[in-house]
mmCIF file of C-alpha atoms in Angstrom:
data_model
loop_
_atom_site.group_PDB
_atom_site.id
_atom_site.type_symbol
_atom_site.label_atom_id
_atom_site.label_comp_id
_atom_site.label_asym_id
_atom_site.label_seq_id
_atom_site.Cartn_x
_atom_site.Cartn_y
_atom_site.Cartn_z
ATOM 1 C CA MET A 13 153.271 121.097 121.899
ATOM 2 C CA SER A 14 150.300 119.128 122.390
ATOM 3 C CA VAL A 15 146.991 120.522 123.447
ATOM 4 C CA LEU A 16 146.371 117.631 125.721
ATOM 5 C CA ARG A 17 147.468 118.077 129.326
ATOM 6 C CA GLU A 18 149.576 115.589 131.235
ATOM 7 C CA GLU A 19 147.187 115.499 133.991
ATOM 8 C CA CYS A 20 144.458 113.875 131.930
ATOM 9 C CA PHE A 21 146.897 110.987 131.092
ATOM 10 C CA GLU A 22 147.595 110.532 134.798
ATOM 11 C CA VAL A 23 143.932 110.402 135.486
ATOM 12 C CA ILE A 24 143.245 107.818 132.819
ATOM 13 C CA GLY A 25 146.208 105.805 134.130
ATOM 14 C CA GLN A 26 144.953 105.651 137.586
ATOM 15 C CA SER A 27 141.519 104.578 136.290
ATOM 16 C CA LEU A 28 143.288 101.643 134.680
ATOM 17 C CA GLY A 29 145.149 100.634 137.703
ATOM 18 C CA LEU A 30 148.453 102.461 136.967
ATOM 19 C CA ASP A 31 149.075 104.456 139.999
ATOM 20 C CA ARG A 32 152.161 106.446 138.784
ATOM 21 C CA LEU A 33 153.358 106.882 135.465
ATOM 22 C CA ALA A 34 157.187 107.190 134.534
ATOM 23 C CA PRO A 35 158.463 110.757 134.276
ATOM 24 C CA GLY A 36 158.099 111.758 130.783
ATOM 25 C CA CYS A 37 155.677 109.112 129.600
ATOM 26 C CA ALA A 38 152.559 111.436 129.415
ATOM 27 C CA ALA A 39 154.754 113.879 127.461
ATOM 28 C CA GLU A 40 155.699 111.156 124.911
ATOM 29 C CA LEU A 41 152.096 109.837 124.676
ATOM 30 C CA ALA A 42 150.441 113.159 124.154
ATOM 31 C CA PRO A 43 151.503 113.962 120.515
ATOM 32 C CA GLU A 44 150.592 110.444 119.155
ATOM 33 C CA ILE A 45 147.236 110.319 120.955
ATOM 34 C CA GLU A 46 146.406 113.757 119.815
ATOM 35 C CA LEU A 47 147.248 112.723 116.183
ATOM 36 C CA ARG A 48 144.886 109.640 116.236
ATOM 37 C CA LEU A 49 142.089 111.848 117.967
ATOM 38 C CA ARG A 50 142.369 114.339 115.031
ATOM 39 C CA GLU A 51 142.270 111.517 112.398
ATOM 40 C CA ILE A 52 139.023 110.039 113.964
ATOM 41 C CA ILE A 53 137.439 113.454 114.314
ATOM 42 C CA GLN A 54 138.401 114.253 110.709
ATOM 43 C CA ASP A 55 136.744 111.026 109.500
ATOM 44 C CA ALA A 56 133.756 111.701 111.532
ATOM 45 C CA MET A 57 133.217 115.142 110.081
ATOM 46 C CA LYS A 58 133.454 113.350 106.494
ATOM 47 C CA PHE A 59 130.704 111.052 107.476
ATOM 48 C CA LYS A 60 128.662 114.200 109.053
ATOM 49 C CA SER A 61 129.124 116.129 105.637
ATOM 50 C CA HIS A 62 128.003 112.955 103.599
ATOM 51 C CA ALA A 63 124.911 112.746 105.840
ATOM 52 C CA ARG A 64 124.162 116.542 105.188
ATOM 53 C CA ARG A 65 124.019 117.292 108.957
ATOM 54 C CA ASP A 66 125.361 120.404 110.720
ATOM 55 C CA ARG A 67 125.879 118.577 114.013
ATOM 56 C CA LEU A 68 128.484 115.951 114.899
ATOM 57 C CA THR A 69 126.907 112.889 116.494
ATOM 58 C CA VAL A 70 128.021 109.825 118.218
ATOM 59 C CA ARG A 71 127.206 107.738 115.268
ATOM 60 C CA ASP A 72 129.610 109.621 113.243
ATOM 61 C CA ILE A 73 132.491 108.898 115.642
ATOM 62 C CA ASN A 74 131.315 105.247 115.768
ATOM 63 C CA GLN A 75 131.539 105.032 111.916
ATOM 64 C CA ALA A 76 134.981 106.654 111.966
ATOM 65 C CA LEU A 77 136.059 104.173 114.418
ATOM 66 C CA SER A 78 134.604 101.295 112.458
ATOM 67 C CA SER A 79 136.302 102.278 109.225
ATOM 68 C CA ARG A 80 139.714 102.113 111.182
ATOM 69 C CA ASN A 81 138.970 98.499 112.598
ATOM 70 C CA MET A 82 138.543 100.015 116.159
ATOM 71 C CA GLU A 83 136.208 99.277 118.740
ATOM 72 C CA VAL A 84 133.065 101.531 118.810
ATOM 73 C CA LEU A 85 131.576 103.298 121.672
ATOM 74 C CA TYR A 86 128.737 101.727 123.595
ATOM 75 C CA GLY A 87 125.991 103.311 125.700
ATOM 76 C CA PHE A 88 123.082 105.483 124.945
ATOM 77 C CA GLY A 89 122.577 109.300 124.582
ATOM 78 C CA ALA A 90 120.715 111.282 127.420
ATOM 79 C CA GLY A 91 117.910 113.677 126.501
ATOM 80 C CA ASN A 92 119.682 116.375 128.763
ATOM 81 C CA PRO A 93 123.036 117.884 128.196
ATOM 82 C CA THR A 94 125.892 116.369 130.062
ATOM 83 C CA LYS A 95 127.237 118.465 132.966
ATOM 84 C CA PHE A 96 130.884 118.691 134.038
ATOM 85 C CA ARG A 97 132.280 119.493 137.362
ATOM 86 C CA LYS A 98 135.857 120.883 137.817
ATOM 87 C CA ILE A 99 137.928 118.881 140.238
ATOM 88 C CA SER A 100 141.471 120.651 139.416
ATOM 89 C CA PRO A 101 142.781 123.260 137.223
ATOM 90 C CA GLY A 102 142.133 122.241 133.577
ATOM 91 C CA LEU A 103 140.526 118.784 134.522
ATOM 92 C CA TYR A 104 136.896 118.184 134.547
ATOM 93 C CA ILE A 105 134.637 115.092 135.182
ATOM 94 C CA THR A 106 130.841 114.501 134.535
ATOM 95 C CA ASP A 107 128.583 115.178 137.406
ATOM 96 C CA GLU A 108 126.700 112.034 137.925
ATOM 97 C CA VAL A 109 123.789 111.812 140.203
ATOM 98 C CA GLU A 110 123.903 109.153 142.914
ATOM 99 C CA VAL A 111 120.670 107.119 143.266
ATOM 100 C CA SER A 112 119.691 105.068 146.067
ATOM 101 C CA VAL A 113 119.152 101.409 145.447
ATOM 102 C CA ALA A 114 116.307 101.393 148.016
ATOM 103 C CA ASP A 115 114.445 104.150 146.145
ATOM 104 C CA ILE A 116 114.670 101.981 142.808
ATOM 105 C CA LEU A 117 113.269 98.985 144.812
ATOM 106 C CA ASN A 118 110.541 100.778 146.402
ATOM 107 C CA ALA A 119 109.526 102.734 143.338
ATOM 108 C CA PRO A 120 105.981 101.686 141.978
ATOM 109 C CA LEU A 121 105.962 99.364 138.881
ATOM 110 C CA PRO A 122 104.944 101.004 135.699
ATOM 111 C CA THR A 123 101.582 100.165 134.176
ATOM 112 C CA ILE A 124 101.194 97.017 132.169
ATOM 113 C CA PRO A 125 101.033 97.702 128.427
ATOM 114 C CA PHE A 126 97.951 96.847 126.427
ATOM 115 C CA GLU A 127 98.198 93.543 124.429
ATOM 116 C CA PRO A 128 98.428 94.025 120.708
ATOM 117 C CA THR A 129 95.092 93.326 118.971
ATOM 118 C CA VAL A 130 94.293 93.169 115.414
ATOM 119 C CA HIS A 131 90.963 94.144 113.820
ATOM 120 C CA MET A 132 89.649 94.759 110.352
ATOM 121 C CA HIS A 133 88.085 97.807 108.651
ATOM 122 C CA TRP A 134 87.133 98.938 105.287
ATOM 123 C CA LEU A 135 89.952 100.722 103.332
ATOM 124 C CA ALA A 136 87.629 101.888 100.443
ATOM 125 C CA VAL A 137 84.036 101.171 99.457
ATOM 126 C CA GLU A 138 83.376 101.383 95.801
ATOM 127 C CA GLY A 139 86.389 103.309 95.230
ATOM 128 C CA VAL A 140 85.786 105.841 98.021
ATOM 129 C CA GLN A 141 87.829 105.836 101.143
ATOM 130 C CA PRO A 142 85.448 106.214 104.265
ATOM 131 C CA LYS A 143 86.317 108.877 106.754
ATOM 132 C CA ILE A 144 87.033 106.619 109.943
ATOM 133 C CA PRO A 145 89.581 107.109 112.525
ATOM 134 C CA GLU A 146 91.510 103.947 111.137
ATOM 135 C CA ASN A 147 91.908 105.775 107.663
ATOM 136 C CA ASP A 148 94.381 108.580 107.733
ATOM 137 C CA VAL A 149 92.354 110.927 105.336
ATOM 138 C CA ALA A 150 94.450 113.605 104.006
ATOM 139 C CA ASP A 151 93.322 117.156 103.254
ATOM 140 C CA SER A 152 91.341 117.458 100.217
ATOM 141 C CA SER A 153 93.475 120.226 99.036
ATOM 142 C CA SER A 154 96.557 118.112 98.865
ATOM 143 C CA SER A 155 95.035 114.684 97.965
ATOM 144 C CA VAL A 156 92.700 115.537 95.198
ATOM 145 C CA VAL A 157 92.775 118.073 92.517
ATOM 146 C CA ASP A 158 89.998 119.832 90.608
ATOM 147 C CA ASN A 159 89.038 117.637 87.738
ATOM 148 C CA PRO A 160 90.006 119.098 84.297
ATOM 149 C CA LEU A 161 87.844 116.539 82.590
ATOM 150 C CA PRO A 162 84.700 117.633 80.779
ATOM 151 C CA THR A 163 81.987 118.394 83.223
ATOM 152 C CA VAL A 164 79.154 115.687 83.383
ATOM 153 C CA THR A 165 75.751 117.297 84.074
ATOM 154 C CA MET A 166 72.252 115.970 83.891
ATOM 155 C CA ASN A 167 69.458 117.898 82.236
ATOM 156 C CA ALA A 168 67.194 119.353 84.970
ATOM 157 C CA PRO A 169 63.794 120.917 84.692
ATOM 158 C CA ASP A 170 63.494 124.842 84.836
ATOM 159 C CA PRO A 171 62.799 125.667 88.625
ATOM 160 C CA SER A 172 60.700 128.625 87.572
ATOM 161 C CA SER A 173 58.241 126.394 85.643
ATOM 162 C CA SER A 174 58.081 123.488 87.887
ATOM 163 C CA GLY A 175 58.047 125.433 91.354
ATOM 164 C CA VAL A 176 60.608 122.869 92.598
ATOM 165 C CA GLU A 177 63.701 124.231 94.303
ATOM 166 C CA ARG A 178 66.852 123.301 92.623
ATOM 167 C CA LYS A 179 69.922 122.071 94.442
ATOM 168 C CA PRO A 180 73.230 123.325 93.475
ATOM 169 C CA LEU A 181 75.381 120.836 91.635
ATOM 170 C CA VAL A 182 78.047 119.054 93.589
ATOM 171 C CA LYS A 183 81.399 119.613 92.209
ATOM 172 C CA HIS A 184 83.053 116.257 91.538
ATOM 173 C CA VAL A 185 86.969 115.727 92.027
ATOM 174 C CA LEU A 186 89.197 113.045 91.175
ATOM 175 C CA THR A 187 92.377 111.722 92.621
ATOM 176 C CA ASP A 188 95.693 112.181 90.777
ATOM 177 C CA GLU A 189 95.698 108.399 90.132
ATOM 178 C CA MET A 190 92.247 108.360 88.546
ATOM 179 C CA GLN A 191 93.138 111.378 86.557
ATOM 180 C CA LEU A 192 96.257 109.664 85.176
ATOM 181 C CA TYR A 193 94.399 106.455 84.586
ATOM 182 C CA PHE A 194 91.810 108.129 82.511
ATOM 183 C CA ASP A 195 94.274 110.153 80.353
ATOM 184 C CA LYS A 196 96.256 106.851 79.716
ATOM 185 C CA VAL A 197 93.261 104.821 78.682
ATOM 186 C CA THR A 198 91.854 107.418 76.364
ATOM 187 C CA ASP A 199 95.272 108.174 74.716
ATOM 188 C CA ALA A 200 95.692 104.314 74.277
ATOM 189 C CA ILE A 201 92.189 104.148 72.663
ATOM 190 C CA LYS A 202 92.827 106.838 70.167
ATOM 191 C CA SER A 203 96.226 105.547 69.336
ATOM 192 C CA ASP A 204 97.150 103.087 66.607
ATOM 193 C CA GLU A 205 99.217 100.926 68.773
ATOM 194 C CA TYR A 206 97.585 97.499 69.020
ATOM 195 C CA ALA A 207 99.395 96.647 72.323
ATOM 196 C CA ARG A 208 98.283 99.801 74.219
ATOM 197 C CA GLN A 209 94.693 99.254 73.071
ATOM 198 C CA HIS A 210 94.702 95.600 73.951
ATOM 199 C CA ALA A 211 96.014 96.589 77.443
ATOM 200 C CA ALA A 212 93.363 99.284 77.812
ATOM 201 C CA TYR A 213 90.487 96.973 76.831
ATOM 202 C CA ALA A 214 91.587 94.213 79.179
ATOM 203 C CA SER A 215 91.918 96.861 82.065
ATOM 204 C CA LEU A 216 88.362 98.194 81.259
ATOM 205 C CA THR A 217 87.016 94.767 81.189
ATOM 206 C CA LYS A 218 88.328 93.420 84.530
ATOM 207 C CA ASP A 219 89.198 96.329 86.640
ATOM 208 C CA PRO A 220 86.688 96.639 89.464
ATOM 209 C CA GLY A 221 87.614 100.112 90.695
ATOM 210 C CA LEU A 222 86.198 102.275 87.750
ATOM 211 C CA HIS A 223 82.991 103.372 89.395
ATOM 212 C CA GLN A 224 84.183 107.141 89.538
ATOM 213 C CA LEU A 225 85.282 107.243 85.949
ATOM 214 C CA LEU A 226 82.041 105.867 84.409
ATOM 215 C CA PRO A 227 80.442 109.232 83.654
ATOM 216 C CA TYR A 228 83.712 110.517 82.285
ATOM 217 C CA PHE A 229 84.096 107.497 80.040
ATOM 218 C CA SER A 230 80.336 107.715 78.823
ATOM 219 C CA LYS A 231 80.992 111.471 78.072
ATOM 220 C CA PHE A 232 84.202 110.499 76.147
ATOM 221 C CA ILE A 233 82.425 108.012 74.068
ATOM 222 C CA TYR A 234 79.682 110.397 73.233
ATOM 223 C CA ASP A 235 81.916 113.180 72.315
ATOM 224 C CA GLU A 236 84.290 110.982 70.188
ATOM 225 C CA VAL A 237 81.387 109.478 68.227
ATOM 226 C CA LYS A 238 79.997 112.899 67.457
ATOM 227 C CA HIS A 239 83.022 114.455 66.334
ATOM 228 C CA SER A 240 84.550 111.419 64.509
ATOM 229 C CA GLN A 241 81.681 109.897 62.547
ATOM 230 C CA ARG A 242 83.912 109.443 59.248
ATOM 231 C CA ASP A 243 86.829 107.907 61.110
ATOM 232 C CA LEU A 244 85.960 104.146 60.800
ATOM 233 C CA THR A 245 89.066 103.013 62.708
ATOM 234 C CA LEU A 246 88.476 105.251 65.539
ATOM 235 C CA LEU A 247 84.709 104.396 65.789
ATOM 236 C CA THR A 248 85.760 100.708 65.945
ATOM 237 C CA ALA A 249 87.915 101.356 68.934
ATOM 238 C CA ILE A 250 85.296 103.347 70.696
ATOM 239 C CA LEU A 251 82.739 100.556 70.142
ATOM 240 C CA ARG A 252 85.225 98.116 71.697
ATOM 241 C CA MET A 253 85.732 100.411 74.584
ATOM 242 C CA ALA A 254 81.907 100.648 75.191
ATOM 243 C CA ARG A 255 81.704 96.763 74.802
ATOM 244 C CA CYS A 256 84.445 96.291 77.654
ATOM 245 C CA LEU A 257 82.624 98.640 79.931
ATOM 246 C CA LEU A 258 79.441 96.648 79.469
ATOM 247 C CA SER A 259 81.260 93.473 80.027
ATOM 248 C CA ASN A 260 82.542 94.566 83.337
ATOM 249 C CA SER A 261 80.424 92.768 85.801
ATOM 250 C CA SER A 262 81.625 94.930 88.769
ATOM 251 C CA LEU A 263 80.441 98.224 87.169
ATOM 252 C CA ARG A 264 76.723 99.589 87.384
ATOM 253 C CA ILE A 265 76.650 100.627 83.904
ATOM 254 C CA GLU A 266 72.773 100.874 83.853
ATOM 255 C CA LEU A 267 72.970 104.405 84.900
ATOM 256 C CA TYR A 268 74.757 105.357 81.674
ATOM 257 C CA VAL A 269 73.551 102.964 79.205
ATOM 258 C CA SER A 270 71.289 105.790 77.574
ATOM 259 C CA VAL A 271 74.456 107.617 76.701
ATOM 260 C CA CYS A 272 76.164 104.623 75.478
ATOM 261 C CA LEU A 273 73.252 103.586 73.331
ATOM 262 C CA GLY A 274 72.776 107.048 71.990
ATOM 263 C CA SER A 275 76.258 107.102 70.585
ATOM 264 C CA VAL A 276 75.985 103.552 69.106
ATOM 265 C CA ASP A 277 72.859 104.763 67.346
ATOM 266 C CA MET A 278 74.784 107.805 66.047
ATOM 267 C CA VAL A 279 77.479 105.340 64.808
ATOM 268 C CA ASP A 280 74.807 103.278 62.937
ATOM 269 C CA LEU A 281 73.386 106.276 61.253
ATOM 270 C CA SER A 282 76.907 107.701 60.179
ATOM 271 C CA LEU A 283 77.573 104.452 58.655
ATOM 272 C CA TRP A 284 74.376 104.490 56.625
ATOM 273 C CA LEU A 285 74.668 108.105 55.358
#
């Protein structure tokens, strides 16, 4: 016995222009239509499972119909749930609201949308993203991480002897990309692979976005020269790294020349001793 009622087929037939169906016609059509509906719903449930969703949507039904070369459903979904009205025992229809054409014609026109405009703004200035409404600056706790690199500090006079108030040091942070770049470059410099070293030298010579890494590169050069004075191969690679930084025209290396020159002097002394 089919779960579909014969009254449903009579109403559908009347909507298609069939005023009266032959006796027993609805009873014969009910099992076949129920079988087709079950197959379509089962296919739609499979599409829903593959999409990892808990609710069956119209898109799943349309995909099931398309897989069987059947015409899909047209229309759009409403934001409010569909309401049904009972017209006879076991038969319901959608309760549609009647709208007057005069009300639609007399309704005020919507506001005219603004014309699309294009303007320019600074995405980053010397490697730092400015905090402006056009730039969606994320929270510092998620976009940057505390820098695990060696801390770079400047020698300051004793505040007790000079009588000058000493300002606290500002904690410097690096983005994940800059941290990864520093690790890759330093590993390539200390490695014995020519291809990696050549790529690192080329990047240090031409890359214009290394302003934030200059103090860390200077500290790296100073520490490596200090602790590897007998390793001629590593010292040569470090000197080439310093030369690449000096050759980069987009970097203001003047602030760190003293550190680089100090490390070069240490190399000269180590070679003579």
